[in-house]
CSV table of C-alpha atoms in Angstrom, one decimal:
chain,number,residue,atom,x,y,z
Z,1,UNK,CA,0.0,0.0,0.0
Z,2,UNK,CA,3.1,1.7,0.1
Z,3,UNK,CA,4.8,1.9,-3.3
Z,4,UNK,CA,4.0,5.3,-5.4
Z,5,UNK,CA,1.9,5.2,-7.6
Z,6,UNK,CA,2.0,5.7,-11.0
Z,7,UNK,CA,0.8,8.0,-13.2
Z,8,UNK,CA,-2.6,7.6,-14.8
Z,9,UNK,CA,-4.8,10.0,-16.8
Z,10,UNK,CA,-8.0,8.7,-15.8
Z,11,UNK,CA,-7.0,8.8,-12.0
Z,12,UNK,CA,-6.2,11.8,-12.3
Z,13,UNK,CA,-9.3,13.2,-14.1
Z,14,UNK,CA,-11.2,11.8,-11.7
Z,15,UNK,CA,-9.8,14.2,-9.1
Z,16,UNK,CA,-9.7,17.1,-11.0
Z,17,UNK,CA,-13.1,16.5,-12.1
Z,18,UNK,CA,-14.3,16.8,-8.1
Z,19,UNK,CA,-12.2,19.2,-6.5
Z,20,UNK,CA,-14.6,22.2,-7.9
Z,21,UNK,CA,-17.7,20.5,-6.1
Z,22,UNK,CA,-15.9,19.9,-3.1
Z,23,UNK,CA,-14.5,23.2,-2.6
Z,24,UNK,CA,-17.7,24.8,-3.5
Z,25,UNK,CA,-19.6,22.5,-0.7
Z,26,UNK,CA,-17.0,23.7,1.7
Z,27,UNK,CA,-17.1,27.4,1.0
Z,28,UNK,CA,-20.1,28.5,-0.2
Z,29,UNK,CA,-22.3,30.5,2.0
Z,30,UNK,CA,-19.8,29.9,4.7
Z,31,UNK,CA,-19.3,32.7,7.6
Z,32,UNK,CA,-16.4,35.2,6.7
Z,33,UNK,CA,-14.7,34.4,9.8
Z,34,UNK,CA,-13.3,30.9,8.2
Z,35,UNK,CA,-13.3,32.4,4.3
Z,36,UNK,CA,-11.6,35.6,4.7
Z,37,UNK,CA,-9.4,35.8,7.7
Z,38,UNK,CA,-5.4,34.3,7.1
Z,39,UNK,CA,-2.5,33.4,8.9
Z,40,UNK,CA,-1.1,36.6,9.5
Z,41,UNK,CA,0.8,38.8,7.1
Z,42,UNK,CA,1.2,38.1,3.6
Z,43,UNK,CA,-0.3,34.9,4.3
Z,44,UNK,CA,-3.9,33.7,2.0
Z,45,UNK,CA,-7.5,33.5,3.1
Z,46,UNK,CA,-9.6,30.6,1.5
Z,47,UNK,CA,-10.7,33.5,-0.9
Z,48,UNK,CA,-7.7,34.7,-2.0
Z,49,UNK,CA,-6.6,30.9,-2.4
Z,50,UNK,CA,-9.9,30.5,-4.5
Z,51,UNK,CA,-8.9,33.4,-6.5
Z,52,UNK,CA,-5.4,31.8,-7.4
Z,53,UNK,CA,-7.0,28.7,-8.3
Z,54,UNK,CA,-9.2,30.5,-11.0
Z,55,UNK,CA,-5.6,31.8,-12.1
Z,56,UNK,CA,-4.0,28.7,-12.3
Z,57,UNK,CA,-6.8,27.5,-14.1
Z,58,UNK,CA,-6.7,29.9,-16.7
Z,59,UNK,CA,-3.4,30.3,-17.6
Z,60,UNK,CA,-1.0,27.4,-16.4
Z,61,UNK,CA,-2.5,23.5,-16.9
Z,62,UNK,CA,-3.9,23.6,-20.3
Z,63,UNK,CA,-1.6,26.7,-21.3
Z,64,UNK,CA,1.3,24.4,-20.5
Z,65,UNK,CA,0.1,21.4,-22.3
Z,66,UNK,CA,-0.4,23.1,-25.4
Z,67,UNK,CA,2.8,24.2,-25.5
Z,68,UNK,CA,4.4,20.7,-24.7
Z,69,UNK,CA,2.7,19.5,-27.3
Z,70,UNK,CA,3.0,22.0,-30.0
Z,71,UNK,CA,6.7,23.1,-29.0
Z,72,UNK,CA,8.3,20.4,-26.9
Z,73,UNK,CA,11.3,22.0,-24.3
Z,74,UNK,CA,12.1,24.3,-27.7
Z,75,UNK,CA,10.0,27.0,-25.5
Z,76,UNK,CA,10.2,27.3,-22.1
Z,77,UNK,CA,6.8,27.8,-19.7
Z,78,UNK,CA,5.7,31.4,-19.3
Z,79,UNK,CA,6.8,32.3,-15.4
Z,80,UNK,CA,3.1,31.3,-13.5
Z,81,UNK,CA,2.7,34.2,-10.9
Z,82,UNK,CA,1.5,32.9,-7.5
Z,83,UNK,CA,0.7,36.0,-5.9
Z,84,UNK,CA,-1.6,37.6,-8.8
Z,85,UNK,CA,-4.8,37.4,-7.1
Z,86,UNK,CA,-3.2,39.2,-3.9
Z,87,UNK,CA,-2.0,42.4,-6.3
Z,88,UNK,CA,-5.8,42.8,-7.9
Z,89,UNK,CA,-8.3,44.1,-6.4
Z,90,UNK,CA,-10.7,41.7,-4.9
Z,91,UNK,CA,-13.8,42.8,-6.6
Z,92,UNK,CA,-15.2,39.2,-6.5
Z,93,UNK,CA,-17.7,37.7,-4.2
Z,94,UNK,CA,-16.3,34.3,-3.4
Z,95,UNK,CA,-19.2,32.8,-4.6
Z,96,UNK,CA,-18.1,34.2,-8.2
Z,97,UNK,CA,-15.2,32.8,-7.8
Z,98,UNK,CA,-16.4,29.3,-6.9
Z,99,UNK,CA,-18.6,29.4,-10.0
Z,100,UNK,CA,-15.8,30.7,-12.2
Z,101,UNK,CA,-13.8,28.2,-11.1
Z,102,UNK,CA,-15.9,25.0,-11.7
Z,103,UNK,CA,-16.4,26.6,-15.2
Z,104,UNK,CA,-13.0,26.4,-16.0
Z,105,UNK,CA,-12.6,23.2,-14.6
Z,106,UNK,CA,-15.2,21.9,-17.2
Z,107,UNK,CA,-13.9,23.6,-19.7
Z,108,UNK,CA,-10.0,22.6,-19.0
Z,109,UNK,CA,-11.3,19.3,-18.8
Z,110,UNK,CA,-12.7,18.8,-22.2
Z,111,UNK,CA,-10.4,20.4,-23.7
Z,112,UNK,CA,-8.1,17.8,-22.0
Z,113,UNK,CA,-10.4,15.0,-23.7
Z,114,UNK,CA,-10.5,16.6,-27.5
Z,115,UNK,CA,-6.2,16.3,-26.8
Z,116,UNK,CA,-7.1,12.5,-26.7
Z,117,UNK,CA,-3.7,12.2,-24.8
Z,118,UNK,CA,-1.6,9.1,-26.0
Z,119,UNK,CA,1.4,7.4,-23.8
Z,120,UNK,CA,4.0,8.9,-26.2
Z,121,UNK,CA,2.7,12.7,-25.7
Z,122,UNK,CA,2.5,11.9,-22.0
Z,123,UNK,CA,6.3,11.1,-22.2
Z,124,UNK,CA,6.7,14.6,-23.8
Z,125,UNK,CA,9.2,16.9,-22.2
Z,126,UNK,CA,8.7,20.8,-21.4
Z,127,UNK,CA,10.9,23.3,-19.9
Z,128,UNK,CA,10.1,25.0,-17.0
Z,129,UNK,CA,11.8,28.5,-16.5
Z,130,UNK,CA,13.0,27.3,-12.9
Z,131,UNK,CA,12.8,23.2,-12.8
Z,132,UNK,CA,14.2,22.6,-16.1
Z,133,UNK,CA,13.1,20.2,-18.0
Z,134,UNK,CA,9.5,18.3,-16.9
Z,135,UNK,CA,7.2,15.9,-18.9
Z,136,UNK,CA,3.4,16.2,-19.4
Z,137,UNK,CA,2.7,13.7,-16.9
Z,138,UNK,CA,4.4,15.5,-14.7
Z,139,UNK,CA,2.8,18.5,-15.6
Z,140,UNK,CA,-0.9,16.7,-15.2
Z,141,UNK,CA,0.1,15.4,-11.8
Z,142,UNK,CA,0.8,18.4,-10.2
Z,143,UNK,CA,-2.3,19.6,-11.6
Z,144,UNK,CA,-4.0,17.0,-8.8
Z,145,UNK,CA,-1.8,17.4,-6.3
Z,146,UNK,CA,-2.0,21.3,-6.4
Z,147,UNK,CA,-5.5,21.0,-6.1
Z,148,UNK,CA,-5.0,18.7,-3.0
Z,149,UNK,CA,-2.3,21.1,-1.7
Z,150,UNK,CA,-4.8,24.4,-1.6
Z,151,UNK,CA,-7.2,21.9,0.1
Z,152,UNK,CA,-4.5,21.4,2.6
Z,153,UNK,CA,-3.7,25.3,3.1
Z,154,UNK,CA,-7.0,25.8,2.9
Z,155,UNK,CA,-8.2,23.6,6.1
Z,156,UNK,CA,-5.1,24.9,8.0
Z,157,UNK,CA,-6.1,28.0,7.3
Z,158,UNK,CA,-9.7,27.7,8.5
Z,159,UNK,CA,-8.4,25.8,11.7
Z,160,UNK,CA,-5.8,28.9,12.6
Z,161,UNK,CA,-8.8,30.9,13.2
Z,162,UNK,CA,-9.6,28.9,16.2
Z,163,UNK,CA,-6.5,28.0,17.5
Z,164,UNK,CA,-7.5,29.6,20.8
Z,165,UNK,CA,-11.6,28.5,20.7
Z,166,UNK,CA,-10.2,25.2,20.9
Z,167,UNK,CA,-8.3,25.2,24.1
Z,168,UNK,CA,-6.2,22.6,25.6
Z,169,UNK,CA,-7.5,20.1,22.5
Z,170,UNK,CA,-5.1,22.1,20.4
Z,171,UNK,CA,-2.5,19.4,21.0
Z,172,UNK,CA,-4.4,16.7,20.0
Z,173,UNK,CA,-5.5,18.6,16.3
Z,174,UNK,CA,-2.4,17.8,13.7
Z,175,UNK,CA,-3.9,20.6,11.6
Z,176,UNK,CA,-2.9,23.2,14.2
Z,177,UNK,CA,0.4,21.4,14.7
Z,178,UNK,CA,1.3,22.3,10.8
Z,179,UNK,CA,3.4,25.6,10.4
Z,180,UNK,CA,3.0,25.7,6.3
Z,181,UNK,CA,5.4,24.8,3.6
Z,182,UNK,CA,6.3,26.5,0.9
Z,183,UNK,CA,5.0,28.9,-0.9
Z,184,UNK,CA,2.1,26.0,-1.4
B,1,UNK,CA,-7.3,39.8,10.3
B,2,UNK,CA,-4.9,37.8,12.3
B,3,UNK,CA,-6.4,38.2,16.3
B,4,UNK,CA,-7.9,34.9,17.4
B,5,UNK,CA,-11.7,34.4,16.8
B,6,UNK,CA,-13.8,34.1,19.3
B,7,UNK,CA,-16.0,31.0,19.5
B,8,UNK,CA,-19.5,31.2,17.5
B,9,UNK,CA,-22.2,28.6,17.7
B,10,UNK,CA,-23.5,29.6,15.1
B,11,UNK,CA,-20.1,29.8,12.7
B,12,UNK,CA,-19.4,26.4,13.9
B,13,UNK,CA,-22.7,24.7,12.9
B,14,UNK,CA,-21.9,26.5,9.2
B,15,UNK,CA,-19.0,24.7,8.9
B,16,UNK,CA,-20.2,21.4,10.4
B,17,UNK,CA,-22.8,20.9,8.5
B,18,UNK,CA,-21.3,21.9,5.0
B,19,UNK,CA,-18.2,18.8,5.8
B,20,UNK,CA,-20.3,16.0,4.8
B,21,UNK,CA,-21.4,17.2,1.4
B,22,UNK,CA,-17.4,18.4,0.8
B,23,UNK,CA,-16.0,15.5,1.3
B,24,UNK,CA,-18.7,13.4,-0.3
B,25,UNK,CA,-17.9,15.7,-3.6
B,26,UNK,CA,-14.1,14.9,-3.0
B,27,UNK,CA,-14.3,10.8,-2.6
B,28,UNK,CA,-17.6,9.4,-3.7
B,29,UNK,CA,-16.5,6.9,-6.8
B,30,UNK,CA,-13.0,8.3,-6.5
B,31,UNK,CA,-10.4,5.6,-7.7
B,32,UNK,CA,-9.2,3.6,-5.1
B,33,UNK,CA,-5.8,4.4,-6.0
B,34,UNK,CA,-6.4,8.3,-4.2
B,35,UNK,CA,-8.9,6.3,-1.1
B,36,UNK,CA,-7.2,2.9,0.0
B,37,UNK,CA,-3.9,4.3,0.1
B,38,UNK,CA,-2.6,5.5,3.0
B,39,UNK,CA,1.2,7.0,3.8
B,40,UNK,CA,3.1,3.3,5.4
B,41,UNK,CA,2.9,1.8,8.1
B,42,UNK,CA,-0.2,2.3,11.0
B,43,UNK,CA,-1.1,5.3,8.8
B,44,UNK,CA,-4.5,6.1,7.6
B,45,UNK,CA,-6.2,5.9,3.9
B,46,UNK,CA,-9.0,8.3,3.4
B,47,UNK,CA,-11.1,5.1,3.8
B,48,UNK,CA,-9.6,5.0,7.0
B,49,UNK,CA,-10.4,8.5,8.0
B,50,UNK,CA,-13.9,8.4,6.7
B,51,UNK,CA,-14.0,5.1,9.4
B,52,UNK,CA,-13.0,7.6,11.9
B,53,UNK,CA,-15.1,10.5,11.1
B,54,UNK,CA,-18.5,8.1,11.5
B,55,UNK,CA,-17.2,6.6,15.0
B,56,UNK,CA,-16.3,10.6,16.4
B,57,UNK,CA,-20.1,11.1,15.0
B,58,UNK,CA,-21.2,8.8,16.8
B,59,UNK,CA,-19.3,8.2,20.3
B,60,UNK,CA,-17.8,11.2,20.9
B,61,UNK,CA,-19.1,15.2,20.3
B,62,UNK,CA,-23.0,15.1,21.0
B,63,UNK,CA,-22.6,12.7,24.6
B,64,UNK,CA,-19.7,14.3,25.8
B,65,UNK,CA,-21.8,17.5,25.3
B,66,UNK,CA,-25.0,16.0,27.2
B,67,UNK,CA,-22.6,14.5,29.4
B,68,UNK,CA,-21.1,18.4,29.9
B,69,UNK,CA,-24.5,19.4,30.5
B,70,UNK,CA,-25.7,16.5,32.7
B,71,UNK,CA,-23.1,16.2,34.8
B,72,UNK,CA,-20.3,18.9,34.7
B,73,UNK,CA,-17.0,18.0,35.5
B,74,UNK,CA,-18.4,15.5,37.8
B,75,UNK,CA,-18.2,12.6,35.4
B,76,UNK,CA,-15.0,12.9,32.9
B,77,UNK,CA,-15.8,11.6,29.7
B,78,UNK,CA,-15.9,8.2,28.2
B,79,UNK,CA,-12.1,7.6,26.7
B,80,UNK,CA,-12.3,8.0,22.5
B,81,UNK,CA,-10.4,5.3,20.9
B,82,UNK,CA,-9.1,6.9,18.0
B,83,UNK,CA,-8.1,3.5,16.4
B,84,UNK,CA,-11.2,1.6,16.7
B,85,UNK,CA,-12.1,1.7,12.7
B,86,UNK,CA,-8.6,0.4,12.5
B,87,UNK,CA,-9.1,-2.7,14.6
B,88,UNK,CA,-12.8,-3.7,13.1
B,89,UNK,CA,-13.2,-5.5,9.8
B,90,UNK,CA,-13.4,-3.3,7.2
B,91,UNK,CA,-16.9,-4.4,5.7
B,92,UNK,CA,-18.3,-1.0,4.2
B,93,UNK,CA,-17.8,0.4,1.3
B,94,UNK,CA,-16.5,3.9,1.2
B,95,UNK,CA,-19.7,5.0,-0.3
B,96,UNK,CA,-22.1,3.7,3.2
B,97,UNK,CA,-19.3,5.2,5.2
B,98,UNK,CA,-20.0,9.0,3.3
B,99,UNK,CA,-24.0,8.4,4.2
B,100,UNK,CA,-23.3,7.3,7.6
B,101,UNK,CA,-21.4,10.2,8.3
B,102,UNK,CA,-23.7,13.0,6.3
B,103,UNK,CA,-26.7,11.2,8.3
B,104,UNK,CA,-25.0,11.0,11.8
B,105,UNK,CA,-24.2,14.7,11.3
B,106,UNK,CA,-27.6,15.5,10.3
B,107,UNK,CA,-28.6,13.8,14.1
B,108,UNK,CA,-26.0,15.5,15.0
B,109,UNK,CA,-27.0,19.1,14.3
B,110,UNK,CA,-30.8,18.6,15.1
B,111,UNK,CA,-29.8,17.4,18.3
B,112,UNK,CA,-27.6,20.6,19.3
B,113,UNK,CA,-30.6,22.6,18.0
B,114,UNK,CA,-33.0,21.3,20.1
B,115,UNK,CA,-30.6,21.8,23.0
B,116,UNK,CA,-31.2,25.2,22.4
B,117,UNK,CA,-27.4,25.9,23.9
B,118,UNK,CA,-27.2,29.0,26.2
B,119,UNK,CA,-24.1,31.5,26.9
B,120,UNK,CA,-24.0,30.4,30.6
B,121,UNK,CA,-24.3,26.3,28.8
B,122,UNK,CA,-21.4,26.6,26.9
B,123,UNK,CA,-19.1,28.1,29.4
B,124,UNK,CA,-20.2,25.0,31.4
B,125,UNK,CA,-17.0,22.7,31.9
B,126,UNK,CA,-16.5,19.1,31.4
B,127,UNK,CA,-13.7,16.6,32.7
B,128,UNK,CA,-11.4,15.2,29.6
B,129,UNK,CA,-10.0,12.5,30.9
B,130,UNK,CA,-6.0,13.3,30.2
B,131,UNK,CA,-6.6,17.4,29.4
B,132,UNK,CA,-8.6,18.4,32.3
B,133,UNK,CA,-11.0,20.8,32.5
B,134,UNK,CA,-12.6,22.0,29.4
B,135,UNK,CA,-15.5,23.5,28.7
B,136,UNK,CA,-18.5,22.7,26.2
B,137,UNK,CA,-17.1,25.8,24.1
B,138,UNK,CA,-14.1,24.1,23.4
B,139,UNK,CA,-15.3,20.9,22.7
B,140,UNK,CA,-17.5,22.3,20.1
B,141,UNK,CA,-14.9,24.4,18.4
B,142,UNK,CA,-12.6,21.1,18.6
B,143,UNK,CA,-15.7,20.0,16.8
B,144,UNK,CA,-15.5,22.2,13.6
B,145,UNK,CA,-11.6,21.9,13.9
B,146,UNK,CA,-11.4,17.9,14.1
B,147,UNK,CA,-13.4,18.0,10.7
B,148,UNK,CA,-10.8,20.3,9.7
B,149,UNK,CA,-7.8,18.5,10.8
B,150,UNK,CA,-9.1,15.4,8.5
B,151,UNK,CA,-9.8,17.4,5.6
B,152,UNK,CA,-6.1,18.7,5.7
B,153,UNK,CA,-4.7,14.7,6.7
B,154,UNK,CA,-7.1,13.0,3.7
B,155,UNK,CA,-5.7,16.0,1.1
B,156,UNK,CA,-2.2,15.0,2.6
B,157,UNK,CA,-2.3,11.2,2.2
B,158,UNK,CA,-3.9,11.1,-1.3
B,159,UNK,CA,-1.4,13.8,-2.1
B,160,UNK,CA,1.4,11.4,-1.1
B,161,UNK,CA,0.0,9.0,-3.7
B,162,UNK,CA,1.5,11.6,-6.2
B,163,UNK,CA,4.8,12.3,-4.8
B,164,UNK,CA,6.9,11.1,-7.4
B,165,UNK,CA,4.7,11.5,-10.2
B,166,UNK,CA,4.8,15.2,-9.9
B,167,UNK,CA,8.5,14.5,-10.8
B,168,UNK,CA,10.5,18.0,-10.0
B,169,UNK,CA,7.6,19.7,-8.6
B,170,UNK,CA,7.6,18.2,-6.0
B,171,UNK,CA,9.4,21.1,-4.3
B,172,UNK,CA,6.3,23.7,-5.3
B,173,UNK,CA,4.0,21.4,-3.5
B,174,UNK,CA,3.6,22.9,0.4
B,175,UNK,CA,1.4,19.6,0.6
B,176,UNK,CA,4.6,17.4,-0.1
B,177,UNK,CA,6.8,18.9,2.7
B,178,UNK,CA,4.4,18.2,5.5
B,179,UNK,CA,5.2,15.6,7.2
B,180,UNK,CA,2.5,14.9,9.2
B,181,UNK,CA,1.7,15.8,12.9
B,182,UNK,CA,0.6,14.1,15.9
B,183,UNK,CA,-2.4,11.6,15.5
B,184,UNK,CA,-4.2,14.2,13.6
């Protein structure tokens, strides 16, 4: 149960395909006090992580992929902004960005399927501008896991909020044991 | 946005009562390969977790709460064995697991209503039996949190599934670098 797992299109389809339900079940209609408070500075609410998920949506999994396909590691990845949706203003309602969101989902997903994906493309090589050279399965895998990474962030996130409500349970709650990683 | 919130009823029963339908969206017909896997040895699989979820449902929030309100700190609370779903045959699909849980909380959440919960009830305290004192507060912001702490554990263990998949993103991927903490 152990071993990793290998890369499979339709396992990962599967996920991507649920992730927009799951995030909208979660979020929407929730109390501000869990959507739009952080971790302190410079850190991300669950909206402003919603809002770089619409991003990433729009302009780095499918973008990528068409270019692995049409152009191989002859052109490197345009750089991917993280922090984007923390320079606009926020003049969406979380609730438009849930809905945007799940839209592009759809849409990234069929275009995914009209791509009709073979083993040799998934073996294709890009370049990212920092990691060097990747393939496309690699690409579509961290498509997944970055969904399941914002999930992550996301219920520490929520959790921080009531570090204190919590009281002496806090040592037993692993989510409030978690400092962060990364730039997630 | 960073002070500690204070504990709401009324934010808490948001967020409990959205977690079934989240994580029903996430893992209902799911490939096993994301839902019986768990991170080695004595870990959990979100199967696993799902086990867990219906057992806390059931044993643990709503009668330590009458048991707060019966009975104060006179009677400390029944121990919760967080391994039991580990221990019992697993002979439930994941599927019954999701409906138990979104049915239990449903119980759940008519119950507390009809308890018609006080400010002077939910400073009321309770015995844990290793933490001490604690009040009803606590134990229902542990509540919200525990549902939390899961969500963040399942995202990490299916994540983990992935790890070398994602190939030389691995390093992006703040879910990647956490290792874990305490029995979640």
């Amino acid at each position: 149960m152990t071993s990793p797992t290998e890369f499979s299109l339709r396992d990962v389809i599967a996920l991507l395909a649920r992730t927009p339900r799951a995030l909208d079940a979660l979020l929407r209609g929730l109390p501000t006090v869990w959507t739009r408070r952080n971790e302190g500075p410079d850190s991300w609410s669950p909206y402003d992580i919603m809002g770089h998920m619409v991003l990433a949506e729009r302009e780095d999994w499918i973008p990528r992929t068409r270019l692995i396909l049409e152009h191989g590691d002859a052109r490197p990845f345009a750089p991917f902004d993280r922090f984007t949706q923390m320079k606009e203003p926020q003049l969406k309602s979380l609730e438009q960005l849930l809905d945007e969101f799940a839209s592009l989902r759809k849409e990234s997903l069929a275009t995914l399927k009209t791509l009709n994906l073979q083993p040799n493309d998934l073996a294709r090589s890009g370049r990212h501008p920092s990691l060097g050279s990747v393939t496309l399965s690699q690409l579509l895998a961290t498509w997944a896991v970055h969904d399941l990474s914002h999930l992550h962030q996301l219920s520490r996130v929520m959790s921080h909020q009531y570090r204190e409500a919590v009281g002496p349970w806090s040592i037993y709650l692993g989510v409030l044991q978690c400092a962060g990683h990364s730039a997630q």
